[in-house]
Tab-separated table of C-alpha atoms and ligand atoms in Angstrom:
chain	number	residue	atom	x	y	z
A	397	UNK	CA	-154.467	41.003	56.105
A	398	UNK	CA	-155.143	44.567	56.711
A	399	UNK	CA	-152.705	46.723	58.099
A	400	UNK	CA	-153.164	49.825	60.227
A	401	UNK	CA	-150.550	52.622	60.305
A	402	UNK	CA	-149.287	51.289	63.723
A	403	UNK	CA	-147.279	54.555	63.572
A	404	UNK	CA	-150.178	55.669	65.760
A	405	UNK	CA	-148.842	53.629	68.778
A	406	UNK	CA	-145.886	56.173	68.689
A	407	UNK	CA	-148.303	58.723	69.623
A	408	UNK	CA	-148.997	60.313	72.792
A	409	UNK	CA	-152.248	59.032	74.410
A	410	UNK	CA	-153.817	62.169	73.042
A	411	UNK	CA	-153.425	65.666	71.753
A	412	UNK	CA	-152.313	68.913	74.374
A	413	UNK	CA	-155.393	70.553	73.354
A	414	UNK	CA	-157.527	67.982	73.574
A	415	UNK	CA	-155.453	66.940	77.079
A	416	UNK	CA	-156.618	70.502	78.396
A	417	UNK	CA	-159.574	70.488	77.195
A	418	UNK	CA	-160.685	67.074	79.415
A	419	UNK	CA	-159.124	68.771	82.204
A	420	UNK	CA	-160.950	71.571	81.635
A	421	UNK	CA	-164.374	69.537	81.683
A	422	UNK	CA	-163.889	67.733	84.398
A	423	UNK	CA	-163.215	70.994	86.522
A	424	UNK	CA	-166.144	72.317	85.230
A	425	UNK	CA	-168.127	69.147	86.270
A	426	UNK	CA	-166.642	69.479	89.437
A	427	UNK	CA	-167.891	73.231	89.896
A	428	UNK	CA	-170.643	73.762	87.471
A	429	UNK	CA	-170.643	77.662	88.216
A	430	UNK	CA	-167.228	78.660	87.909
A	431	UNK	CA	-165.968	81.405	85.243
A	432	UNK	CA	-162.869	79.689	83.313
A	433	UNK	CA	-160.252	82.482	82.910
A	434	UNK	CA	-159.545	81.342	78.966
A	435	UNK	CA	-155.990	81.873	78.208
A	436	UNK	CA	-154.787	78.456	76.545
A	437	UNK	CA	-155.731	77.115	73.312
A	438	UNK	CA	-154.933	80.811	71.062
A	439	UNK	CA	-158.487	80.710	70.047
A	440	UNK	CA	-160.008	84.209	69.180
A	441	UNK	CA	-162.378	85.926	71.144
A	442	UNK	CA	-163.267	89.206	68.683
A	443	UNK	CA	-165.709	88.858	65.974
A	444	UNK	CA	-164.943	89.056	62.850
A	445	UNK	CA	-164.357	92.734	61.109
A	446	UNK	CA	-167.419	94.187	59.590
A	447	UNK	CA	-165.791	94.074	56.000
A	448	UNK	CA	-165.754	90.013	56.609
A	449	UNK	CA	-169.075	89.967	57.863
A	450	UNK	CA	-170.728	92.310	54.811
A	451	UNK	CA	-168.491	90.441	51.994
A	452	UNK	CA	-170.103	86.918	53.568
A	453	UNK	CA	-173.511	88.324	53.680
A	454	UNK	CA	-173.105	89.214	50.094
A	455	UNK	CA	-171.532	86.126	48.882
A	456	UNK	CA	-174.228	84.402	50.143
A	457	UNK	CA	-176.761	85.988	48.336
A	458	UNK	CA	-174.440	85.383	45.319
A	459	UNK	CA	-175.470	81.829	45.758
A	460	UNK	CA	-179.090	82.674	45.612
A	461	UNK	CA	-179.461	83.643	42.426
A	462	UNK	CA	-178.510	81.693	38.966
A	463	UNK	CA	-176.227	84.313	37.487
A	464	UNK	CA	-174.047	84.516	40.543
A	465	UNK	CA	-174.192	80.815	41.861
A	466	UNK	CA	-170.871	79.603	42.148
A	467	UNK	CA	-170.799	75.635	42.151
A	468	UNK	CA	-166.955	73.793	43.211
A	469	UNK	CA	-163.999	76.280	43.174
A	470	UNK	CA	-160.913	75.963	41.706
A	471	UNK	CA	-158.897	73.265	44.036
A	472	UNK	CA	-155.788	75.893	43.896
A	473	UNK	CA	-157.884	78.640	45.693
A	474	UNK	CA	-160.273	81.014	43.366
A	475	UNK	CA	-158.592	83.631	40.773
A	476	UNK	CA	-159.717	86.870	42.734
A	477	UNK	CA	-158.186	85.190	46.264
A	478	UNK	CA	-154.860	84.359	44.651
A	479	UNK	CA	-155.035	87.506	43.045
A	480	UNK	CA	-155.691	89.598	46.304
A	481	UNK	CA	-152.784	87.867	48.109
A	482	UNK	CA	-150.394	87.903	45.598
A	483	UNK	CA	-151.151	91.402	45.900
A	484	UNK	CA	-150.777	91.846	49.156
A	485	UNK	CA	-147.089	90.416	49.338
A	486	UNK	CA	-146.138	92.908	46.278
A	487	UNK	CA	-147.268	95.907	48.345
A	488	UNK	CA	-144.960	94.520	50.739
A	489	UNK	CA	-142.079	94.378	48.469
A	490	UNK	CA	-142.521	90.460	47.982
A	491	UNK	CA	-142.067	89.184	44.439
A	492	UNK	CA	-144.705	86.817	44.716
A	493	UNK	CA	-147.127	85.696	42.110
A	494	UNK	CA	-151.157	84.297	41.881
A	495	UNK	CA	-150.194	80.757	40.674
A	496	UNK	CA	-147.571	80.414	43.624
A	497	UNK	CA	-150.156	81.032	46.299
A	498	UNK	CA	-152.751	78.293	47.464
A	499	UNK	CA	-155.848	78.361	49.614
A	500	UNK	CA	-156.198	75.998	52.294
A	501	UNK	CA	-158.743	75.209	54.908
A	502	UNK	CA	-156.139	76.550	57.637
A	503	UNK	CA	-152.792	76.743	58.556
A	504	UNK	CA	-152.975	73.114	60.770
A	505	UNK	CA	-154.837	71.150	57.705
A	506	UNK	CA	-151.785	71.931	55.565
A	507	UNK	CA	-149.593	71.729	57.883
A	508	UNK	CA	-150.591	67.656	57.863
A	509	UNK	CA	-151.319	67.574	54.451
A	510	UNK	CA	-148.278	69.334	52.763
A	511	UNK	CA	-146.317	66.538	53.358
A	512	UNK	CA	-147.626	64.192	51.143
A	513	UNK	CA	-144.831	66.093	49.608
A	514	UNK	CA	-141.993	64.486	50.759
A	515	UNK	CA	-140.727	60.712	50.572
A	516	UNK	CA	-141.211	58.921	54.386
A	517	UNK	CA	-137.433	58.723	54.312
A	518	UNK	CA	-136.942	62.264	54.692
A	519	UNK	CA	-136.025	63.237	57.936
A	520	UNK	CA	-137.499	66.520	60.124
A	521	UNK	CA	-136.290	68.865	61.940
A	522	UNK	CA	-138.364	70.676	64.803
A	523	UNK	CA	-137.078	73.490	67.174
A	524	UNK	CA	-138.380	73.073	70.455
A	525	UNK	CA	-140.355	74.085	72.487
A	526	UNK	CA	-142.901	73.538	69.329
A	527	UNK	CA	-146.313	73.270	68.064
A	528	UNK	CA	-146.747	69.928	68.807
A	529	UNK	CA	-149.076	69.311	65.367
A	530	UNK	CA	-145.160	69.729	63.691
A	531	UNK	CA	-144.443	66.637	65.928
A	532	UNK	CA	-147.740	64.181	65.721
A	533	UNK	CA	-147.816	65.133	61.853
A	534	UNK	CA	-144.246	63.281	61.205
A	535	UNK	CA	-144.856	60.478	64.143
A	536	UNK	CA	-148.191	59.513	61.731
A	537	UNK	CA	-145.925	59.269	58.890
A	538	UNK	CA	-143.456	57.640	60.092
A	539	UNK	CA	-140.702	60.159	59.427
A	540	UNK	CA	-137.274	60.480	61.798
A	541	UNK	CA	-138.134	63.769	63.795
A	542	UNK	CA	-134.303	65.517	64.676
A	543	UNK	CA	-135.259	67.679	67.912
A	544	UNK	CA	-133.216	70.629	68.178
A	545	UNK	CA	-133.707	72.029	71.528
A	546	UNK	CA	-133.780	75.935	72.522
A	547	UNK	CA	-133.640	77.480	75.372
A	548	UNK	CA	-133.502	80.557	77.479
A	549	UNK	CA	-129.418	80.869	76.285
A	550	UNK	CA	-130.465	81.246	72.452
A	551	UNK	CA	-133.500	83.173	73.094
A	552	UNK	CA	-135.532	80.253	71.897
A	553	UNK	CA	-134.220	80.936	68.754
A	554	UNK	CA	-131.371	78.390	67.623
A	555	UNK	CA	-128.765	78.869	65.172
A	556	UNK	CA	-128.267	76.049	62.054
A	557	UNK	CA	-125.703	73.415	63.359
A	558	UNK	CA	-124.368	70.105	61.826
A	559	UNK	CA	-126.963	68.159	64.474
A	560	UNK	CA	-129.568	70.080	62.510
A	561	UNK	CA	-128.854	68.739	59.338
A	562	UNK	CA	-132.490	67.661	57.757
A	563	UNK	CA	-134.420	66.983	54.603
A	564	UNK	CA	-137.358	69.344	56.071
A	565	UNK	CA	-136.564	72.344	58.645
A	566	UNK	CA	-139.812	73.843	60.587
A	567	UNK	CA	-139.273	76.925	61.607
A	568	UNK	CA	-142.270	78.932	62.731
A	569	UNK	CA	-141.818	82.870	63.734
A	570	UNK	CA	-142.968	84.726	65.601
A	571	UNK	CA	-142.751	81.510	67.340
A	572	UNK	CA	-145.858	79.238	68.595
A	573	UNK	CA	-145.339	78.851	71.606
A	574	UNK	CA	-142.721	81.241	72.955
A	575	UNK	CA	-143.666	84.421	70.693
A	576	UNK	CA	-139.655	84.804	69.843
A	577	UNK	CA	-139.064	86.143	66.609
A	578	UNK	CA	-136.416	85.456	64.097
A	579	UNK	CA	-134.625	88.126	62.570
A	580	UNK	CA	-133.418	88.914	59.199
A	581	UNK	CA	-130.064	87.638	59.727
A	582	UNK	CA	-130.847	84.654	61.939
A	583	UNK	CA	-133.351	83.600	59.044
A	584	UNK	CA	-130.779	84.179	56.792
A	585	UNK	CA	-128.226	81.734	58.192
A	586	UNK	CA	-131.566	79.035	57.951
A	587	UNK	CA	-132.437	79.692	54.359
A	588	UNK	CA	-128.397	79.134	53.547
A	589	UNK	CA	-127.971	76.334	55.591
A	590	UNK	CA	-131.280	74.530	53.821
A	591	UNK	CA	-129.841	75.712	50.269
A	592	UNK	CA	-126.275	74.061	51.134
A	593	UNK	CA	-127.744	71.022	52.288
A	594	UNK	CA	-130.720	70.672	49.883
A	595	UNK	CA	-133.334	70.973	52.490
A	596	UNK	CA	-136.458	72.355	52.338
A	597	UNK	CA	-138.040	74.897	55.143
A	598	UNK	CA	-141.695	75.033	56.323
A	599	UNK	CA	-142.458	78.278	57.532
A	600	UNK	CA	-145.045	78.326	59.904
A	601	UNK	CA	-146.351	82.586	59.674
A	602	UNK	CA	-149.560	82.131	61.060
A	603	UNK	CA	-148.330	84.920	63.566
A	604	UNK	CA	-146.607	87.074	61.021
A	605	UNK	CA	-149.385	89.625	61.251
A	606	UNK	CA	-148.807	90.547	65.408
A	607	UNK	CA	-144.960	91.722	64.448
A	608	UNK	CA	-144.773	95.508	65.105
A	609	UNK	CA	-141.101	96.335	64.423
A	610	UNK	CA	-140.736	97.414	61.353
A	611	UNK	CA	-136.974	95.457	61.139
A	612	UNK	CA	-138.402	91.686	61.837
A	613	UNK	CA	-139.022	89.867	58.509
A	614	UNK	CA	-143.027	89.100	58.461
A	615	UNK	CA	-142.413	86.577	55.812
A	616	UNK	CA	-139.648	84.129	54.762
A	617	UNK	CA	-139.639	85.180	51.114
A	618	UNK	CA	-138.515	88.761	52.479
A	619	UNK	CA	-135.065	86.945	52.682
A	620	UNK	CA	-132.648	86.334	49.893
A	621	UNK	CA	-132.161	82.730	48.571
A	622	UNK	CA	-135.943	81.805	50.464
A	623	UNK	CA	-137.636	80.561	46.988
A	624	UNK	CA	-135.122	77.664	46.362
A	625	UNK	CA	-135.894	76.221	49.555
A	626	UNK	CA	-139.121	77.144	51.513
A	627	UNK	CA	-142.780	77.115	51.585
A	628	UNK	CA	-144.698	79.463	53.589
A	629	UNK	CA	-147.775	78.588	55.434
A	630	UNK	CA	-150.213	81.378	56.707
A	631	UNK	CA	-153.634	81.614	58.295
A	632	UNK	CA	-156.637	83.941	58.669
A	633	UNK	CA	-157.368	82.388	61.754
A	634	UNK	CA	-155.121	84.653	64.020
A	635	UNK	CA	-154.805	87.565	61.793
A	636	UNK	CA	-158.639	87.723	61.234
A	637	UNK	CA	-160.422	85.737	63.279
A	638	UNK	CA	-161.526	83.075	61.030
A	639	UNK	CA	-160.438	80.324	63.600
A	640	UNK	CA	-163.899	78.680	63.102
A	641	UNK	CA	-165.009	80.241	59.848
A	642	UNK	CA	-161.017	78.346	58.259
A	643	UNK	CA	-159.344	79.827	55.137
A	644	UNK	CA	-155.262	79.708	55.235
A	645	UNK	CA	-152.889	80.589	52.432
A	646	UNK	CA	-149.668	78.916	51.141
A	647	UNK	CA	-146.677	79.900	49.117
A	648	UNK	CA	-144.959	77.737	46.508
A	649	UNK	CA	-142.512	79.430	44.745
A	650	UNK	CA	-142.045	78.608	41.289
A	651	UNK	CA	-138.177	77.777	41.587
A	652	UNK	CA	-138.577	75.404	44.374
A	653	UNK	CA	-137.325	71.921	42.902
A	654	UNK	CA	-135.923	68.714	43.789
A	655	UNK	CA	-134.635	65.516	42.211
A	656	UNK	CA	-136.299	67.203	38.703
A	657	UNK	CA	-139.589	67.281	40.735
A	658	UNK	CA	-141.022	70.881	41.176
A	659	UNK	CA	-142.798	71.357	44.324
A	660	UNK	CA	-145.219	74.151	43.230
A	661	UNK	CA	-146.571	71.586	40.461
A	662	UNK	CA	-146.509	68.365	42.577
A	663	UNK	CA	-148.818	70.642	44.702
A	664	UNK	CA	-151.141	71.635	42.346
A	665	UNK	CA	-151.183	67.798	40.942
A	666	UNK	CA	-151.986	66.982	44.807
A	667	UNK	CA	-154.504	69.778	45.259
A	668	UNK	CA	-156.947	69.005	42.192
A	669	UNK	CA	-156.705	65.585	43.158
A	670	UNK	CA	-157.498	65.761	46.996
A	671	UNK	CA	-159.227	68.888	47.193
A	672	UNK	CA	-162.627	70.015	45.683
A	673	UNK	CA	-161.582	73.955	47.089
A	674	UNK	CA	-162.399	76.035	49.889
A	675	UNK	CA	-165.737	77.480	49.418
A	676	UNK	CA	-166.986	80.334	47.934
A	677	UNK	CA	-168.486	82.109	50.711
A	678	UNK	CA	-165.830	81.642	52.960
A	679	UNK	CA	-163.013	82.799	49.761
A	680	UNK	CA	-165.394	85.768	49.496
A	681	UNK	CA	-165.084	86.771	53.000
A	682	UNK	CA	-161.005	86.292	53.459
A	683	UNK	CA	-160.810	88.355	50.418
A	684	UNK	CA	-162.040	91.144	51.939
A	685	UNK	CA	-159.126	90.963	54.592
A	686	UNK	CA	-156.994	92.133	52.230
A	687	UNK	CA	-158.957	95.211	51.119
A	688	UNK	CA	-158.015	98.383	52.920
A	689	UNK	CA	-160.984	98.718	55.124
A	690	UNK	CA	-159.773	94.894	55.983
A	691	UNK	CA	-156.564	95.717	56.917
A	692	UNK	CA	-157.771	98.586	59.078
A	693	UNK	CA	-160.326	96.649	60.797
A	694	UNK	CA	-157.922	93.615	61.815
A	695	UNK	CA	-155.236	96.190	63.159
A	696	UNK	CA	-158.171	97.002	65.244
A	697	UNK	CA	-158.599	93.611	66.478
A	698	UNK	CA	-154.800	92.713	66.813
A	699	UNK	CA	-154.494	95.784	68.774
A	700	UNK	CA	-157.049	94.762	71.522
A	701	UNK	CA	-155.001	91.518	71.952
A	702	UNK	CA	-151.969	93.225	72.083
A	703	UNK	CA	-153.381	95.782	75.011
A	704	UNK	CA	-153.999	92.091	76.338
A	705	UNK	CA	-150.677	90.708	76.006
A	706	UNK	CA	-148.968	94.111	77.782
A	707	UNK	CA	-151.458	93.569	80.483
A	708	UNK	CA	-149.865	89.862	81.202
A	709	UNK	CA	-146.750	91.406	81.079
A	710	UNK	CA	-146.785	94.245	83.325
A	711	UNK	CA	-148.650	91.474	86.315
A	712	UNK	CA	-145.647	88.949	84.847
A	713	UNK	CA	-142.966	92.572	85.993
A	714	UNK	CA	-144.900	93.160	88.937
A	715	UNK	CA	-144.208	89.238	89.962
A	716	UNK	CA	-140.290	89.698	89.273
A	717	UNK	CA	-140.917	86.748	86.451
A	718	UNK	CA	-138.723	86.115	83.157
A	719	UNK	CA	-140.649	85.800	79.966
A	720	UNK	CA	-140.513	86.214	76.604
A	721	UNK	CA	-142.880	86.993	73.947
A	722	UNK	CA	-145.776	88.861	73.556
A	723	UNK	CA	-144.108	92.127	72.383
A	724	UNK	CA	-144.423	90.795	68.419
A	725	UNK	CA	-146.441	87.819	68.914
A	726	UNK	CA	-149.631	86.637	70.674
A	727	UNK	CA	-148.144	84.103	73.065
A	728	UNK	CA	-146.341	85.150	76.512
A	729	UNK	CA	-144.112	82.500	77.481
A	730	UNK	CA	-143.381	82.385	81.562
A	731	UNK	CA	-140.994	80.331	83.760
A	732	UNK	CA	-143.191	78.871	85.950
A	733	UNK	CA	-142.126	79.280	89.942
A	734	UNK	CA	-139.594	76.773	91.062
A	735	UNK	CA	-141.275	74.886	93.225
A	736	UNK	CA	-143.711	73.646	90.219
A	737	UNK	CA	-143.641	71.856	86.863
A	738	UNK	CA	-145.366	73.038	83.898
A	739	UNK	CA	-148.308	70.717	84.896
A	740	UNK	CA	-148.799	70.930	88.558
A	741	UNK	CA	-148.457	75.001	87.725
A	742	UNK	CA	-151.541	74.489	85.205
A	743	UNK	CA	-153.532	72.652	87.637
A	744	UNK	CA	-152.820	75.220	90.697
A	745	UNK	CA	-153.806	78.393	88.206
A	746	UNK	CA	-156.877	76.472	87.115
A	747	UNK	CA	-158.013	75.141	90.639
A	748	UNK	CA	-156.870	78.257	92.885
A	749	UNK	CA	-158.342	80.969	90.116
A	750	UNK	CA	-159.984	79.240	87.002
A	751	UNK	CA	-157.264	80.652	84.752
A	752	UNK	CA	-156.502	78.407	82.141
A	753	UNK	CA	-153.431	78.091	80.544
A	754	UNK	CA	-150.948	75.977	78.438
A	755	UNK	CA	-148.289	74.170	80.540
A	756	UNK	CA	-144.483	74.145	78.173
A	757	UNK	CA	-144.321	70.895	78.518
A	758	UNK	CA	-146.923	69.837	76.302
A	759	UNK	CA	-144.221	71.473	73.344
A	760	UNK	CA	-141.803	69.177	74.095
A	761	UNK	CA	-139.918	68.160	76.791
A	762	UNK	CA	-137.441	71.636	76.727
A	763	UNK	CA	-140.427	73.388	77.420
A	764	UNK	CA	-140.644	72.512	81.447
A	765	UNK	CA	-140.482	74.731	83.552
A	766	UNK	CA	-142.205	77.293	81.452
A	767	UNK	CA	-145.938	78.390	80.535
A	768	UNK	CA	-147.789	79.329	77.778
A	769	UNK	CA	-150.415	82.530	78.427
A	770	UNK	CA	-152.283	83.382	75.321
A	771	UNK	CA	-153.624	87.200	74.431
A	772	UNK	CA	-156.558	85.949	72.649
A	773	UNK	CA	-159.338	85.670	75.388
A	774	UNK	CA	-161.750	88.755	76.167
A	775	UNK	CA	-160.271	91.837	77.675
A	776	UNK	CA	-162.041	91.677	80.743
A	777	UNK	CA	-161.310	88.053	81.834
A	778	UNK	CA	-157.447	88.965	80.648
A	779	UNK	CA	-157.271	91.853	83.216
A	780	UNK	CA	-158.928	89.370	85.955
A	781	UNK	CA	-156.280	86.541	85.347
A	782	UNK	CA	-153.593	89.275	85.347
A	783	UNK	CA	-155.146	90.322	88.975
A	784	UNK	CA	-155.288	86.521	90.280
A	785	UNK	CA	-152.067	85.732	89.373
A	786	UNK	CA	-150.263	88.601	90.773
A	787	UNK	CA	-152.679	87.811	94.260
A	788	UNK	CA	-151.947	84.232	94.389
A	789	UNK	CA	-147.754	84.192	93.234
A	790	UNK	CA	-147.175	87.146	95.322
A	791	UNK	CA	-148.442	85.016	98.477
A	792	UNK	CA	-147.002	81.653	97.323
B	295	LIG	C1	-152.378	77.104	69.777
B	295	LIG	O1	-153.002	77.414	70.789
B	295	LIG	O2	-151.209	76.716	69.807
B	295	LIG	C2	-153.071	77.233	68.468
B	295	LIG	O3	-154.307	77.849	68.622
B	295	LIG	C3	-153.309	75.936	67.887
B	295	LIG	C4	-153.743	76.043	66.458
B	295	LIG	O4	-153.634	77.077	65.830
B	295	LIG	O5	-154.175	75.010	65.964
């Protein structure tokens, strides 16, 4: 008799975007006129940089014609993408070569789908308050999640222990959803601690690009030891604005190996098998994110949700609130007032001013008591929330 993965009933009801998003509608059902105040789900608001937009144009027209058509694409991600990438890290000082990078569809496909790596018997561990995909991802498998809690005390950045012993370590900084960032010698302890103990370390860097100080390691491989026990998962999707046009990038290194098994080929025996490749077009615009006039024009971009992310902070001063984040990340993460949970404070922004934001708990349950804002809506409807919510929590 058939069988369905009843690891499903483990599941929350539904997802915290999704949650939101229902709430969402039916407020807007309720008041069919009002202006939503968009700072929850970190979904971009600027358009994609003109270098994008002229390198898509092009590639299209590739496809037009029977000398440039392109049909499928190499499952790994096409030569002049790995290429480009690989590139990219070396500038950076990162020994990192074309056949250890891989395009993905985004960061949160491989997130899911990188762990057909792993045997179901491994166990995970995931720092909270987290990206709760890192959770629903090893509740579908059927894997033994080990929650490791942070706090305000740690900075939201904890420190290896025995409890954290694990087969699989997330770790994802600057950190979705409290924007801390792990430094060089915190990450350092990690990348020991999962070489001691045979572990291996996702690295979640889909922020890595809003990290200003020049001190803060952007990506895991900038630390010593990193290749014998982590993979690195990036996106375009915050960096570049491709959350609806998806391309994401991830790093295998050669010398990562278990058990005689070698991660960087079990991946590219999984990739040619699953995948048919990301598509030309789309490879055609992310390369041109990593040309110059690329780089310049998503430093643009950045900035203007960084100009955001000061303006939350400065009405978050002006309230007397603690918060951390959005100094080298995209998310500001608030302590709600007492007399509210993370819930009741999302439904009193979003019914009392339309702003719309993500309540901590939805990260796990050491995220109550705290909120998520996002830097990623426009720049005007930023500067309103930033206005409402200094009116309404000065007078509450
Ligand atoms: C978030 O808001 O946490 C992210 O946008 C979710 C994602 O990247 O999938």
């Amino acid at each position: 008799m058939l069988k369905p993965n009843t690891n499903y009933a483990s599941l929350k009801d539904s997802y915290l975007f999704y949650n939101i998003s229902q709430k969402i509608n039916s407020h807007l059902e309720k008041n069919p006129n009002a202006h939503l105040l968009r700072l929850g789900i970190g979904d971009v608001s600027m358009p994609l940089p003109a270098a994008v937009i002229k390198a898509l144009h092009q590639a299209v027209d590739d496809q037009a014609a029977k000398q440039t058509f392109h049909g499928y694409m190499h499952e790994c991600g096409a030569p002049f993408l790995r290429d480009i990438i690989a590139a990219h890290y070396q500038k950076r000082g990162v020994d990192i070569n074309a056949d250890e990078v891989f395009v993905s569809s985004g960061a949160s496909d491989e997130l899911g789908d990188i762990l057909d790596l792993f045997d179901k018997s491994d166990t995970a561990l995931i720092m909270e308050p987290a990206y709760p995909a890192y959770v629903d991802a090893n509740i579908m498998a059927g894997r033994k999640i080990i929650h490791l809690p942070a706090g305000k005390e740690n900075g939201f950045l904890p420190s290896p222990a025995k409890e954290a012993k694990a087969d699989i370590i997330y770790i994802c900084s600057p950190g979705n959803p409290t924007g801390a960032v792990f430094t060089r010698k915190q990450l350092k302890q990690w990348v020991d601690f999962a070489n001691e103990n045979g572990s291996v370390i996702l690295f979640d860097a889909a922020y890595e690009a809003f990290i200003e100080e020049k001190e803060l390691p952007r990506s895991i491989f900038e630390i010593e030891g990193a290749k014998t026990c982590a993979i690195e998962i990036c996106s375009l999707s915050k960096t570049a604005g491709f959350t609806g046009t998806r391309l994401g990038y991830t790093v295998i290194p050669k010398e990562l190996s278990c058990s005689g098994m070698n991660f960087n080929r079990m991946w590219v025996r999984n990739r040619t098998t699953k995948t048919n490749g990301v598509s030309y077009i789309i490879q055609k615009g992310a390369a041109a994110v990593f040309t110059d006039e690329g780089q310049a024009q998503i430093k643009e971009n950045i900035n203007v949700y960084k100009q955001n992310a000061k303006v939350l902070m400065q009405a978050l001063d002006k309230l007397g609130i603690w918060y951390c984040g959005g100094k080298n990340a995209p998310y500001v993460w608030m302590k709600v007032p007492d007399y509210f949970d993370s819930w009741s404070f999302f439904d009193y922004l979003l019914n009392e001013a339309g702003i719309v934001g993500t309540p901590g708990a939805g990260f796990g349950n050491c995220g109550e008591g705290y909120f998520r804002l996002s830097s990623f809506g426009s720049t005007e409807d930023t500067k309103t929330a930033a206005v409402q919510m200094v009116r309404l929590l000065k007078q509450s």
